[in-house]
Coordinates of C-alpha atoms and ligand atoms in Angstrom, one line a residue:
M1224 CA 40.1 36.6 76.1
M1225 CA 41.6 40.0 75.1
D1226 CA 43.2 42.0 77.9
I1227 CA 42.8 45.5 78.9
L1228 CA 45.0 46.9 77.0
T1229 CA 44.7 45.1 73.9
K1230 CA 40.8 46.3 73.9
K1231 CA 42.1 49.8 74.5
Q1232 CA 44.3 49.7 71.3
E1233 CA 41.7 47.9 69.6
K1234 CA 39.2 50.9 70.3
T1235 CA 41.5 53.3 69.3
K1236 CA 42.3 51.8 65.9
Q1237 CA 38.5 51.5 65.5
Y1238 CA 38.3 55.5 66.5
E1239 CA 41.1 56.0 64.0
T1240 CA 39.3 54.4 61.1
L1241 CA 35.7 56.0 62.0
F1242 CA 37.9 59.7 62.3
M1243 CA 39.1 59.1 58.4
Q1244 CA 35.6 58.2 57.7
I1245 CA 34.0 61.1 59.3
K1246 CA 36.5 63.3 57.9
A1247 CA 35.8 62.2 54.3
L1248 CA 32.3 62.4 54.7
M1249 CA 31.7 65.7 56.5
S1250 CA 31.5 68.5 53.5
S1251 CA 31.1 72.1 54.3
N1252 CA 29.2 72.4 51.1
E1253 CA 26.6 70.2 52.5
N1254 CA 23.6 70.6 54.4
R1255 CA 24.2 70.4 58.3
I1256 CA 21.0 68.1 58.8
S1257 CA 22.8 65.7 56.0
N1258 CA 25.8 66.0 57.7
M1259 CA 24.8 65.3 61.2
A1260 CA 22.2 62.3 59.6
N1261 CA 25.7 60.5 58.0
F1262 CA 27.6 61.1 61.3
T1263 CA 25.0 59.3 63.5
A1264 CA 25.3 56.4 60.9
A1265 CA 29.0 56.3 60.6
V1266 CA 29.2 56.1 64.3
K1267 CA 26.4 53.6 65.0
S1268 CA 27.7 51.2 62.3
S1269 CA 31.3 51.5 63.3
F1270 CA 30.5 50.4 67.0
G1271 CA 27.0 48.9 67.0
F1272 CA 25.9 51.4 70.0
F1273 CA 22.5 51.2 70.8
W1274 CA 21.5 54.8 70.4
V1275 CA 23.8 57.7 68.3
G1276 CA 21.8 60.9 68.1
F1277 CA 22.0 64.9 68.4
Y1278 CA 20.2 67.0 70.4
L1279 CA 20.2 70.7 69.3
A1280 CA 19.6 74.0 71.2
E1281 CA 16.4 76.1 70.5
S1282 CA 16.2 78.7 73.1
N1283 CA 15.8 77.3 76.8
D1284 CA 15.7 73.6 75.1
L1285 CA 17.6 70.6 73.6
V1286 CA 15.6 69.5 70.6
L1287 CA 15.8 65.9 69.1
G1288 CA 17.9 66.2 66.1
P1289 CA 19.4 63.7 63.5
F1290 CA 19.8 60.2 65.3
Q1291 CA 20.2 56.5 64.7
G1292 CA 18.4 53.8 66.9
P1293 CA 14.7 53.8 68.5
V1294 CA 12.5 56.9 69.0
A1295 CA 13.5 58.9 71.4
C1296 CA 12.1 62.0 73.6
M1297 CA 11.9 65.0 71.7
R1298 CA 12.6 67.7 74.2
I1299 CA 14.9 68.2 77.2
A1300 CA 15.3 71.6 79.3
K1301 CA 18.5 73.1 79.9
G1302 CA 20.3 71.6 83.1
K1303 CA 17.8 68.4 82.8
G1304 CA 19.0 64.9 82.2
V1305 CA 22.6 64.1 81.0
C1306 CA 22.4 65.8 77.9
G1307 CA 20.7 69.0 79.4
L1308 CA 23.6 68.9 82.1
S1309 CA 26.4 68.3 79.4
W1310 CA 25.0 71.5 77.2
S1311 CA 24.7 74.0 80.8
N1312 CA 28.0 72.7 81.9
E1313 CA 30.0 72.8 78.3
K1314 CA 31.5 69.9 79.6
S1315 CA 31.6 65.9 78.3
I1316 CA 29.7 63.5 80.7
I1317 CA 30.4 59.6 81.1
V1318 CA 27.6 57.7 82.9
G1319 CA 28.6 54.0 83.4
N1320 CA 24.9 53.2 84.8
V1321 CA 22.3 55.6 84.0
H1322 CA 19.9 54.2 86.5
E1323 CA 22.3 55.6 89.4
F1324 CA 22.6 58.9 87.6
P1325 CA 20.2 61.2 89.5
G1326 CA 17.8 63.1 87.1
H1327 CA 18.8 60.9 84.3
I1328 CA 15.8 60.9 81.5
A1329 CA 15.4 57.3 80.4
C1330 CA 14.0 57.1 76.7
S1331 CA 14.5 53.5 76.6
P1332 CA 14.8 50.6 79.6
E1333 CA 17.5 49.2 77.2
S1334 CA 19.9 51.5 77.5
N1335 CA 22.9 51.2 80.6
S1336 CA 25.4 53.4 80.2
E1337 CA 25.7 57.0 78.2
I1338 CA 28.0 59.2 76.9
V1339 CA 27.2 63.1 76.5
I1340 CA 29.7 65.6 74.4
P1341 CA 29.0 69.0 74.0
L1342 CA 28.8 70.7 70.4
I1343 CA 31.1 73.7 70.5
K1344 CA 31.0 76.1 67.8
D1345 CA 32.5 79.7 67.5
R1346 CA 33.2 79.1 71.6
Q1347 CA 28.9 78.6 72.0
C1348 CA 27.3 75.3 73.0
I1349 CA 25.0 74.7 69.8
G1350 CA 23.8 71.1 70.9
V1351 CA 25.1 67.6 72.1
L1352 CA 25.8 64.2 70.8
D1353 CA 24.4 61.6 73.1
I1354 CA 25.4 57.9 72.7
D1355 CA 23.6 55.2 74.4
S1356 CA 24.7 51.9 75.0
K1357 CA 23.0 48.5 76.2
E1358 CA 26.5 47.6 78.4
F1359 CA 27.2 48.9 81.5
D1360 CA 30.4 51.0 81.7
C1361 CA 30.5 50.8 77.9
F1362 CA 32.6 54.2 77.8
D1363 CA 35.9 55.5 78.9
E1364 CA 38.3 58.6 78.4
I1365 CA 39.3 56.9 74.9
D1366 CA 35.6 57.3 74.0
Q1367 CA 35.5 60.4 75.2
L1368 CA 38.9 61.9 73.4
W1369 CA 37.7 60.5 70.1
L1370 CA 34.1 61.5 70.2
E1371 CA 35.4 65.3 71.2
R1372 CA 37.6 65.0 68.0
L1373 CA 34.7 64.0 65.6
C1374 CA 32.7 66.4 66.8
S1375 CA 35.0 69.2 66.2
C1376 CA 35.3 67.6 63.2
L1377 CA 31.5 67.9 62.3
T1378 CA 31.2 71.6 63.8
S1379 CA 34.1 72.6 61.4
V1380 CA 31.6 72.3 58.4
L1381 CA 28.2 73.5 60.5
Ligands
SME2664 N1 19.2 59.7 78.6 C1 19.0 61.0 78.1 C2 18.0 61.4 77.2 C3 18.0 61.5 75.7 S1 18.0 59.6 75.6 O1 19.1 58.7 76.1 C4 18.1 59.5 73.5 C5 19.4 62.1 79.3 O2 19.5 62.0 80.2 O3 19.5 63.5 78.6

């Protein structure tokens, strides 16, 4: 069994590799949907998360953007669910057990933990990255740090 420190080191190594891949994939000449689609594919295939996708701000709602995983709800109002809250507070949110999070929007009964990262472009929150896992407590501060870095890499080309 890997101890906690080794697990964290392994995860960091995986994110370092993923970061290089995302950096290579993101192109400022490419369409934003294409960049976002490849971003979700790279994250999902690297870690095997249950669902990886974007919700993009459109007036007072978040609207489903490019994603990898099962079908998901298409519209989330500002402040609602984990995504809507992350959008309105412009802060990343880690939820260890989604069933205990007040107002959590369940797109699939198979999801047990979640992380949401706001996408900040020119000091404005233009949407969020949402990742769901079947495992409880799947995400920690290492995921938050690296996913924020990955999102900055994406928003720099949007
Ligand atoms: N659980 C999210 C909704 C989106 S799905 O998980 C894909 C939320 O509470 O905002």
